[in-house]
Amino acid sequence: AHNMTMPNKLLRIKDDGTLLYTMRLTVHAECPMHLEDFPMDFHSCPLKFGSYAYTISEVTYAWTLNASESVVVEEESSRLNQYDLLGQTVGQETIKSSTGEYTVMTAHFHLKRKIGYFVIQTYLPCIMTVILSQVSFWLNRESVPARTVFGVTTVLTMTTLSISARNSLPKVAYATAMDWFIAVCYAFVFSALIEFATVNYFTKRGWAWDGKSVVSEKKKERASMVKKNNAYAVAVANYAPNISKDSSTLPTIAKGGTADPSKPKADGKAQESKKTFNSVSKIDRMSRIMFPVLFGSFNLVYWATYLNREPVIKDMVPSN
């Protein structure tokens, strides 16, 4: 495109003997990036140019103007989808090789990644998934199907989010800031599932932590009822010979025998229903407070740490 209709070059000789040589180029440059802080990362992309054949003894390059005038970036061309151009700096260095020393001029473009896309696509879904996993703490511990669905669904959702987030990144050998966030969210979701398994285990063994006392009380109630029934049977056997002689004692025996066993049964049913109806585990009570507090504290430390990292760049010219 630069050859239409003539090559885009200009050579001009001024009155004082100064040569002005300009050329229009389209350069596809690479930018080395360190993604430890992704997606709250900053990058300094260098653009280097110098002589390939002429050493420093023959040609020396130098910036005649400052950074704001030497490197001009138009506002329209500096709009990027994922980055904000913070500014640019210029510099000069000498490179040594086997053929000699060469002057290299460098322009650095300082970029900051826009986090909005990743908040919508990754961070908010992860936070909502963790909150959804903690809803199971407010369900009955006897609601095994509902709590199982909550736990398994949230774990699978976090797995899908982590895979999709990792596929959008270059294959790096270290963990990024987003990887740490997803890993912690995954740990919270998986811990909620383990918490339900723990509650269900203790429920089966005796109604969660207070179950041993309930089981012992039930055994005592049954033993007392058996003793009373045995005593009633003995009383009937003892009074049986006298029934024919004195019929007036029969109602008294019947009333005394039938009234005592019935009362413990009613009391036992009331006590049992009181223990088992709509019961809440102590583990669930603690988890309702502990999990939200820990997750909120993690978010506070995470965002305060990464969002307050501002790069200190010397002699940077801010972009308009």
mmCIF file of C-alpha atoms in Angstrom:
data_model
loop_
_atom_site.group_PDB
_atom_site.id
_atom_site.type_symbol
_atom_site.label_atom_id
_atom_site.label_comp_id
_atom_site.label_asym_id
_atom_site.label_seq_id
_atom_site.Cartn_x
_atom_site.Cartn_y
_atom_site.Cartn_z
ATOM 1 C CA ALA A 1 0.000 0.000 0.000
ATOM 2 C CA HIS A 2 2.954 2.327 0.574
ATOM 3 C CA ASN A 3 4.035 1.950 -3.078
ATOM 4 C CA MET A 4 0.876 3.568 -4.537
ATOM 5 C CA THR A 5 1.585 5.338 -6.733
ATOM 6 C CA MET A 6 5.223 5.901 -5.786
ATOM 7 C CA PRO A 7 7.207 4.648 -2.797
ATOM 8 C CA ASN A 8 6.454 6.769 0.276
ATOM 9 C CA LYS A 9 9.913 8.270 0.675
ATOM 10 C CA LEU A 10 11.183 11.832 0.832
ATOM 11 C CA LEU A 11 14.750 13.140 0.505
ATOM 12 C CA ARG A 12 15.289 16.853 0.893
ATOM 13 C CA ILE A 13 18.522 18.872 1.025
ATOM 14 C CA LYS A 14 18.281 22.127 2.950
ATOM 15 C CA ASP A 15 20.281 25.312 2.359
ATOM 16 C CA ASP A 16 22.609 24.634 5.285
ATOM 17 C CA GLY A 17 23.476 21.179 3.948
ATOM 18 C CA THR A 18 21.125 19.280 6.282
ATOM 19 C CA LEU A 19 19.458 16.229 4.788
ATOM 20 C CA LEU A 20 15.842 15.379 5.551
ATOM 21 C CA TYR A 21 14.989 11.777 4.790
ATOM 22 C CA THR A 22 11.555 10.405 5.704
ATOM 23 C CA MET A 23 9.879 7.112 4.975
ATOM 24 C CA ARG A 24 6.449 5.730 5.745
ATOM 25 C CA LEU A 25 6.507 2.264 7.277
ATOM 26 C CA THR A 26 3.977 -0.148 8.724
ATOM 27 C CA VAL A 27 5.621 -2.163 11.487
ATOM 28 C CA HIS A 28 4.147 -5.245 13.160
ATOM 29 C CA ALA A 29 6.095 -5.295 16.406
ATOM 30 C CA GLU A 30 5.976 -7.782 19.249
ATOM 31 C CA CYS A 31 5.654 -6.828 22.891
ATOM 32 C CA PRO A 32 7.144 -9.059 25.597
ATOM 33 C CA MET A 33 4.581 -9.425 28.371
ATOM 34 C CA HIS A 34 4.726 -10.670 31.941
ATOM 35 C CA LEU A 35 1.297 -11.928 32.926
ATOM 36 C CA GLU A 36 1.717 -12.484 36.665
ATOM 37 C CA ASP A 37 -0.769 -9.666 37.390
ATOM 38 C CA PHE A 38 -3.195 -10.513 34.578
ATOM 39 C CA PRO A 39 -5.739 -8.963 34.046
ATOM 40 C CA MET A 40 -4.572 -5.996 36.182
ATOM 41 C CA ASP A 41 -1.226 -5.878 34.407
ATOM 42 C CA PHE A 42 0.900 -3.121 32.886
ATOM 43 C CA HIS A 43 3.224 -3.486 29.923
ATOM 44 C CA SER A 44 6.016 -1.431 28.411
ATOM 45 C CA CYS A 45 6.253 -2.252 24.714
ATOM 46 C CA PRO A 46 9.555 -1.211 23.096
ATOM 47 C CA LEU A 47 10.028 -0.125 19.491
ATOM 48 C CA LYS A 48 13.723 -0.135 18.555
ATOM 49 C CA PHE A 49 15.339 1.043 15.351
ATOM 50 C CA GLY A 50 18.888 1.780 14.240
ATOM 51 C CA SER A 51 21.455 1.119 11.549
ATOM 52 C CA TYR A 52 22.152 -2.404 10.401
ATOM 53 C CA ALA A 53 25.356 -1.789 8.422
ATOM 54 C CA TYR A 54 26.899 1.417 9.780
ATOM 55 C CA THR A 55 28.671 1.393 13.113
ATOM 56 C CA ILE A 56 28.744 4.175 15.681
ATOM 57 C CA SER A 57 31.883 5.612 14.066
ATOM 58 C CA GLU A 58 29.956 6.195 10.842
ATOM 59 C CA VAL A 59 26.378 6.977 11.872
ATOM 60 C CA THR A 60 25.059 8.120 15.234
ATOM 61 C CA TYR A 61 21.350 8.418 15.967
ATOM 62 C CA ALA A 62 20.009 10.825 18.583
ATOM 63 C CA TRP A 63 16.667 12.286 19.600
ATOM 64 C CA THR A 64 16.641 15.969 18.738
ATOM 65 C CA LEU A 65 13.309 16.618 20.476
ATOM 66 C CA ASN A 66 11.711 15.406 23.706
ATOM 67 C CA ALA A 67 9.405 12.419 23.965
ATOM 68 C CA SER A 68 6.182 14.343 23.415
ATOM 69 C CA GLU A 69 7.444 15.804 20.124
ATOM 70 C CA SER A 70 9.594 12.920 18.908
ATOM 71 C CA VAL A 71 6.880 10.273 19.270
ATOM 72 C CA VAL A 72 3.427 11.500 18.349
ATOM 73 C CA VAL A 73 0.456 9.196 18.892
ATOM 74 C CA GLU A 74 -2.867 10.317 17.523
ATOM 75 C CA GLU A 75 -5.861 9.886 19.779
ATOM 76 C CA GLU A 76 -7.845 7.966 17.193
ATOM 77 C CA SER A 77 -5.053 5.469 16.562
ATOM 78 C CA SER A 78 -4.352 4.932 20.268
ATOM 79 C CA ARG A 79 -7.766 3.462 21.040
ATOM 80 C CA LEU A 80 -7.383 -0.233 21.759
ATOM 81 C CA ASN A 81 -10.028 -2.742 22.778
ATOM 82 C CA GLN A 82 -8.125 -4.273 25.677
ATOM 83 C CA TYR A 83 -5.567 -1.603 26.603
ATOM 84 C CA ASP A 84 -5.263 2.017 27.623
ATOM 85 C CA LEU A 85 -2.196 3.911 26.405
ATOM 86 C CA LEU A 86 -0.743 5.615 29.471
ATOM 87 C CA GLY A 87 2.067 7.395 27.654
ATOM 88 C CA GLN A 88 5.419 6.940 25.969
ATOM 89 C CA THR A 89 9.115 7.412 26.707
ATOM 90 C CA VAL A 90 12.151 7.632 24.437
ATOM 91 C CA GLY A 91 15.706 6.495 24.961
ATOM 92 C CA GLN A 92 18.991 5.691 23.288
ATOM 93 C CA GLU A 93 21.416 2.836 23.769
ATOM 94 C CA THR A 94 24.508 1.317 22.213
ATOM 95 C CA ILE A 95 24.566 -2.323 21.177
ATOM 96 C CA LYS A 96 27.843 -4.203 20.880
ATOM 97 C CA SER A 97 28.295 -7.106 18.488
ATOM 98 C CA SER A 98 31.098 -8.947 16.744
ATOM 99 C CA THR A 99 31.028 -6.446 13.866
ATOM 100 C CA GLY A 100 31.169 -3.312 16.022
ATOM 101 C CA GLU A 101 29.022 -0.936 18.057
ATOM 102 C CA TYR A 102 25.705 0.380 16.815
ATOM 103 C CA THR A 103 23.401 3.124 18.017
ATOM 104 C CA VAL A 104 19.825 2.060 18.717
ATOM 105 C CA MET A 105 16.946 4.421 19.414
ATOM 106 C CA THR A 106 14.082 3.114 21.526
ATOM 107 C CA ALA A 107 10.528 4.301 22.070
ATOM 108 C CA HIS A 108 8.517 2.634 24.848
ATOM 109 C CA PHE A 109 4.721 2.615 24.802
ATOM 110 C CA HIS A 110 3.220 2.003 28.239
ATOM 111 C CA LEU A 111 -0.065 0.103 28.240
ATOM 112 C CA LYS A 112 -2.568 -0.816 30.940
ATOM 113 C CA ARG A 113 -5.059 -3.606 30.377
ATOM 114 C CA LYS A 114 -8.787 -2.880 30.621
ATOM 115 C CA ILE A 115 -10.366 -5.110 33.237
ATOM 116 C CA GLY A 116 -14.047 -4.610 32.353
ATOM 117 C CA TYR A 117 -14.287 -7.564 29.977
ATOM 118 C CA PHE A 118 -12.771 -9.991 32.476
ATOM 119 C CA VAL A 119 -14.965 -8.749 35.325
ATOM 120 C CA ILE A 120 -18.080 -9.550 33.305
ATOM 121 C CA GLN A 121 -16.863 -12.829 31.821
ATOM 122 C CA THR A 122 -14.958 -14.376 34.739
ATOM 123 C CA TYR A 123 -14.935 -12.527 38.063
ATOM 124 C CA LEU A 124 -18.677 -11.927 38.496
ATOM 125 C CA PRO A 125 -19.654 -15.508 37.502
ATOM 126 C CA CYS A 126 -17.092 -16.891 39.970
ATOM 127 C CA ILE A 127 -18.370 -14.686 42.797
ATOM 128 C CA MET A 128 -21.997 -15.589 42.071
ATOM 129 C CA THR A 129 -21.118 -19.291 41.963
ATOM 130 C CA VAL A 130 -19.466 -19.112 45.382
ATOM 131 C CA ILE A 131 -22.484 -17.287 46.822
ATOM 132 C CA LEU A 132 -24.791 -19.901 45.293
ATOM 133 C CA SER A 133 -22.785 -22.706 46.897
ATOM 134 C CA GLN A 134 -23.294 -21.093 50.316
ATOM 135 C CA VAL A 135 -27.084 -21.123 49.924
ATOM 136 C CA SER A 136 -26.999 -24.828 50.825
ATOM 137 C CA PHE A 137 -26.031 -23.891 54.402
ATOM 138 C CA TRP A 138 -29.540 -22.492 54.861
ATOM 139 C CA LEU A 139 -31.273 -25.685 53.740
ATOM 140 C CA ASN A 140 -32.345 -28.483 56.045
ATOM 141 C CA ARG A 141 -29.671 -31.056 56.682
ATOM 142 C CA GLU A 142 -32.260 -33.718 55.806
ATOM 143 C CA SER A 143 -32.668 -32.171 52.311
ATOM 144 C CA VAL A 144 -29.996 -34.396 50.826
ATOM 145 C CA PRO A 145 -31.048 -34.177 47.125
ATOM 146 C CA ALA A 146 -31.276 -30.374 47.117
ATOM 147 C CA ARG A 147 -27.930 -29.846 48.833
ATOM 148 C CA THR A 148 -26.257 -32.435 46.607
ATOM 149 C CA VAL A 149 -27.485 -30.616 43.506
ATOM 150 C CA PHE A 150 -26.150 -27.302 44.849
ATOM 151 C CA GLY A 151 -22.725 -28.760 45.586
ATOM 152 C CA VAL A 152 -22.191 -30.741 42.395
ATOM 153 C CA THR A 153 -23.564 -28.010 40.106
ATOM 154 C CA THR A 154 -21.379 -25.272 41.576
ATOM 155 C CA VAL A 155 -18.248 -27.441 41.374
ATOM 156 C CA LEU A 156 -18.899 -28.219 37.706
ATOM 157 C CA THR A 157 -19.607 -24.542 36.994
ATOM 158 C CA MET A 158 -16.301 -23.467 38.543
ATOM 159 C CA THR A 159 -14.479 -26.112 36.511
ATOM 160 C CA THR A 160 -16.011 -24.788 33.289
ATOM 161 C CA LEU A 161 -15.150 -21.182 34.184
ATOM 162 C CA SER A 162 -11.536 -22.041 34.972
ATOM 163 C CA ILE A 163 -11.075 -23.913 31.693
ATOM 164 C CA SER A 164 -12.617 -21.138 29.580
ATOM 165 C CA ALA A 165 -10.551 -18.455 31.346
ATOM 166 C CA ARG A 166 -7.329 -20.374 30.835
ATOM 167 C CA ASN A 167 -8.004 -20.960 27.138
ATOM 168 C CA SER A 168 -8.082 -17.197 26.508
ATOM 169 C CA LEU A 169 -4.520 -16.775 27.832
ATOM 170 C CA PRO A 170 -1.130 -17.623 26.353
ATOM 171 C CA LYS A 171 0.303 -20.908 27.566
ATOM 172 C CA VAL A 172 2.460 -19.640 30.424
ATOM 173 C CA ALA A 173 4.117 -21.808 33.070
ATOM 174 C CA TYR A 174 3.157 -19.638 36.044
ATOM 175 C CA ALA A 175 -0.096 -18.689 37.728
ATOM 176 C CA THR A 176 -1.697 -15.339 36.979
ATOM 177 C CA ALA A 177 -3.787 -13.172 39.289
ATOM 178 C CA MET A 178 -6.944 -14.538 37.684
ATOM 179 C CA ASP A 179 -5.742 -18.110 38.241
ATOM 180 C CA TRP A 180 -5.313 -17.421 41.952
ATOM 181 C CA PHE A 181 -8.804 -15.923 42.178
ATOM 182 C CA ILE A 182 -10.398 -18.871 40.380
ATOM 183 C CA ALA A 183 -8.445 -21.337 42.529
ATOM 184 C CA VAL A 184 -9.644 -19.728 45.764
ATOM 185 C CA CYS A 185 -13.247 -19.624 44.495
ATOM 186 C CA TYR A 186 -12.965 -23.289 43.542
ATOM 187 C CA ALA A 187 -11.679 -24.064 47.042
ATOM 188 C CA PHE A 188 -14.682 -22.299 48.615
ATOM 189 C CA VAL A 189 -17.140 -24.176 46.402
ATOM 190 C CA PHE A 190 -15.480 -27.524 47.046
ATOM 191 C CA SER A 191 -15.341 -26.797 50.787
ATOM 192 C CA ALA A 192 -19.093 -26.173 50.776
ATOM 193 C CA LEU A 193 -19.603 -29.622 49.262
ATOM 194 C CA ILE A 194 -17.297 -31.197 51.850
ATOM 195 C CA GLU A 195 -19.191 -29.341 54.595
ATOM 196 C CA PHE A 196 -22.453 -30.906 53.451
ATOM 197 C CA ALA A 197 -20.847 -34.366 53.382
ATOM 198 C CA THR A 198 -19.637 -33.828 56.958
ATOM 199 C CA VAL A 199 -23.078 -32.710 58.143
ATOM 200 C CA ASN A 200 -24.731 -35.658 56.428
ATOM 201 C CA TYR A 201 -22.238 -38.090 57.987
ATOM 202 C CA PHE A 202 -22.883 -36.884 61.525
ATOM 203 C CA THR A 203 -26.634 -36.784 60.849
ATOM 204 C CA LYS A 204 -26.652 -40.468 59.922
ATOM 205 C CA ARG A 205 -24.689 -41.338 63.054
ATOM 206 C CA GLY A 206 -26.876 -39.379 65.463
ATOM 207 C CA TRP A 207 -28.344 -36.073 64.303
ATOM 208 C CA ALA A 208 -25.067 -34.147 64.041
ATOM 209 C CA TRP A 209 -22.967 -33.144 67.005
ATOM 210 C CA ASP A 210 -25.753 -33.284 69.588
ATOM 211 C CA GLY A 211 -26.871 -36.729 68.347
ATOM 212 C CA LYS A 212 -25.245 -38.870 71.031
ATOM 213 C CA SER A 213 -27.394 -37.325 73.754
ATOM 214 C CA VAL A 214 -30.520 -37.888 71.673
ATOM 215 C CA VAL A 215 -29.688 -41.552 71.132
ATOM 216 C CA SER A 216 -28.948 -42.095 74.815
ATOM 217 C CA GLU A 217 -32.187 -40.357 75.820
ATOM 218 C CA LYS A 218 -34.162 -42.556 73.446
ATOM 219 C CA LYS A 219 -32.564 -45.661 74.935
ATOM 220 C CA LYS A 220 -33.402 -44.497 78.465
ATOM 221 C CA GLU A 221 -37.016 -43.801 77.474
ATOM 222 C CA ARG A 222 -37.384 -47.241 75.917
ATOM 223 C CA ALA A 223 -35.822 -48.912 78.975
ATOM 224 C CA SER A 224 -38.167 -47.058 81.346
ATOM 225 C CA MET A 225 -41.180 -47.988 79.222
ATOM 226 C CA VAL A 226 -40.135 -51.657 79.255
ATOM 227 C CA LYS A 227 -39.748 -51.567 83.048
ATOM 228 C CA LYS A 228 -43.177 -49.990 83.498
ATOM 229 C CA ASN A 229 -44.765 -52.536 81.170
ATOM 230 C CA ASN A 230 -43.109 -55.383 83.092
ATOM 231 C CA ALA A 231 -44.282 -53.906 86.385
ATOM 232 C CA TYR A 232 -47.794 -53.633 84.972
ATOM 233 C CA ALA A 233 -47.720 -57.280 83.888
ATOM 234 C CA VAL A 234 -46.560 -58.376 87.347
ATOM 235 C CA ALA A 235 -49.279 -56.272 88.978
ATOM 236 C CA VAL A 236 -51.956 -57.853 86.807
ATOM 237 C CA ALA A 237 -50.624 -61.313 87.598
ATOM 238 C CA ASN A 238 -50.643 -60.616 91.337
ATOM 239 C CA TYR A 239 -54.138 -59.176 91.350
ATOM 240 C CA ALA A 240 -55.613 -61.844 89.054
ATOM 241 C CA PRO A 241 -56.673 -64.244 91.876
ATOM 242 C CA ASN A 242 -58.517 -61.481 93.682
ATOM 243 C CA ILE A 243 -60.541 -60.294 90.667
ATOM 244 C CA SER A 244 -63.257 -62.864 91.183
ATOM 245 C CA LYS A 245 -63.525 -62.086 94.854
ATOM 246 C CA ASP A 246 -63.689 -58.320 94.669
ATOM 247 C CA SER A 247 -64.788 -56.888 91.358
ATOM 248 C CA SER A 248 -64.574 -53.336 92.667
ATOM 249 C CA THR A 249 -60.787 -53.384 92.391
ATOM 250 C CA LEU A 250 -60.808 -54.081 88.627
ATOM 251 C CA PRO A 251 -61.469 -50.536 87.468
ATOM 252 C CA THR A 252 -58.739 -49.266 89.728
ATOM 253 C CA ILE A 253 -56.218 -51.732 88.341
ATOM 254 C CA ALA A 254 -57.280 -51.047 84.766
ATOM 255 C CA LYS A 255 -57.037 -47.316 85.213
ATOM 256 C CA GLY A 256 -53.684 -47.499 86.929
ATOM 257 C CA GLY A 257 -52.307 -49.969 84.372
ATOM 258 C CA THR A 258 -53.371 -48.221 81.188
ATOM 259 C CA ALA A 259 -52.624 -44.662 82.243
ATOM 260 C CA ASP A 260 -48.929 -45.042 83.047
ATOM 261 C CA PRO A 261 -47.642 -46.612 79.791
ATOM 262 C CA SER A 262 -49.552 -44.181 77.611
ATOM 263 C CA LYS A 263 -48.064 -41.045 79.111
ATOM 264 C CA PRO A 264 -44.406 -41.804 78.353
ATOM 265 C CA LYS A 265 -45.360 -42.717 74.790
ATOM 266 C CA ALA A 266 -46.949 -39.335 74.202
ATOM 267 C CA ASP A 267 -44.077 -37.535 75.890
ATOM 268 C CA GLY A 268 -41.549 -39.561 73.921
ATOM 269 C CA LYS A 269 -43.226 -38.714 70.627
ATOM 270 C CA ALA A 270 -43.348 -35.030 71.482
ATOM 271 C CA GLN A 271 -39.715 -35.023 72.520
ATOM 272 C CA GLU A 272 -38.644 -36.972 69.438
ATOM 273 C CA SER A 273 -40.534 -34.661 67.083
ATOM 274 C CA LYS A 274 -39.012 -31.689 68.821
ATOM 275 C CA LYS A 275 -35.544 -33.085 68.221
ATOM 276 C CA THR A 276 -35.922 -34.154 64.594
ATOM 277 C CA PHE A 277 -38.345 -31.691 62.975
ATOM 278 C CA ASN A 278 -36.634 -28.966 60.875
ATOM 279 C CA SER A 279 -33.327 -29.567 62.642
ATOM 280 C CA VAL A 280 -30.249 -27.411 61.945
ATOM 281 C CA SER A 281 -26.700 -28.633 62.400
ATOM 282 C CA LYS A 282 -24.164 -26.701 64.429
ATOM 283 C CA ILE A 283 -21.756 -27.024 61.502
ATOM 284 C CA ASP A 284 -24.271 -25.268 59.248
ATOM 285 C CA ARG A 285 -24.715 -22.480 61.785
ATOM 286 C CA MET A 286 -20.976 -21.840 61.894
ATOM 287 C CA SER A 287 -20.620 -22.118 58.107
ATOM 288 C CA ARG A 288 -23.308 -19.471 57.538
ATOM 289 C CA ILE A 289 -21.036 -16.946 59.236
ATOM 290 C CA MET A 290 -17.550 -18.289 58.580
ATOM 291 C CA PHE A 291 -17.766 -18.819 54.804
ATOM 292 C CA PRO A 292 -19.124 -15.340 53.871
ATOM 293 C CA VAL A 293 -16.664 -13.604 56.216
ATOM 294 C CA LEU A 294 -13.670 -15.477 54.808
ATOM 295 C CA PHE A 295 -14.744 -14.945 51.194
ATOM 296 C CA GLY A 296 -15.398 -11.249 51.774
ATOM 297 C CA SER A 297 -12.001 -10.835 53.452
ATOM 298 C CA PHE A 298 -10.291 -12.568 50.546
ATOM 299 C CA ASN A 299 -11.972 -10.251 48.020
ATOM 300 C CA LEU A 300 -11.021 -7.204 50.055
ATOM 301 C CA VAL A 301 -7.344 -8.192 50.199
ATOM 302 C CA TYR A 302 -7.269 -9.352 46.564
ATOM 303 C CA TRP A 303 -8.726 -6.226 44.981
ATOM 304 C CA ALA A 304 -6.885 -3.853 47.316
ATOM 305 C CA THR A 305 -3.581 -5.522 46.438
ATOM 306 C CA TYR A 306 -3.877 -5.620 42.664
ATOM 307 C CA LEU A 307 -5.831 -2.450 41.940
ATOM 308 C CA ASN A 308 -3.404 -0.268 43.913
ATOM 309 C CA ARG A 309 -0.387 -1.378 41.900
ATOM 310 C CA GLU A 310 0.484 1.643 39.799
ATOM 311 C CA PRO A 311 3.723 1.516 37.790
ATOM 312 C CA VAL A 312 6.304 4.236 38.378
ATOM 313 C CA ILE A 313 7.709 5.178 34.970
ATOM 314 C CA LYS A 314 10.468 7.752 34.790
ATOM 315 C CA ASP A 315 10.189 10.563 32.210
ATOM 316 C CA MET A 316 6.911 9.228 30.831
ATOM 317 C CA VAL A 317 4.859 11.555 28.692
ATOM 318 C CA PRO A 318 1.134 10.964 29.397
ATOM 319 C CA SER A 319 -1.041 10.160 26.425
ATOM 320 C CA ASN A 320 -3.765 12.644 25.508
#
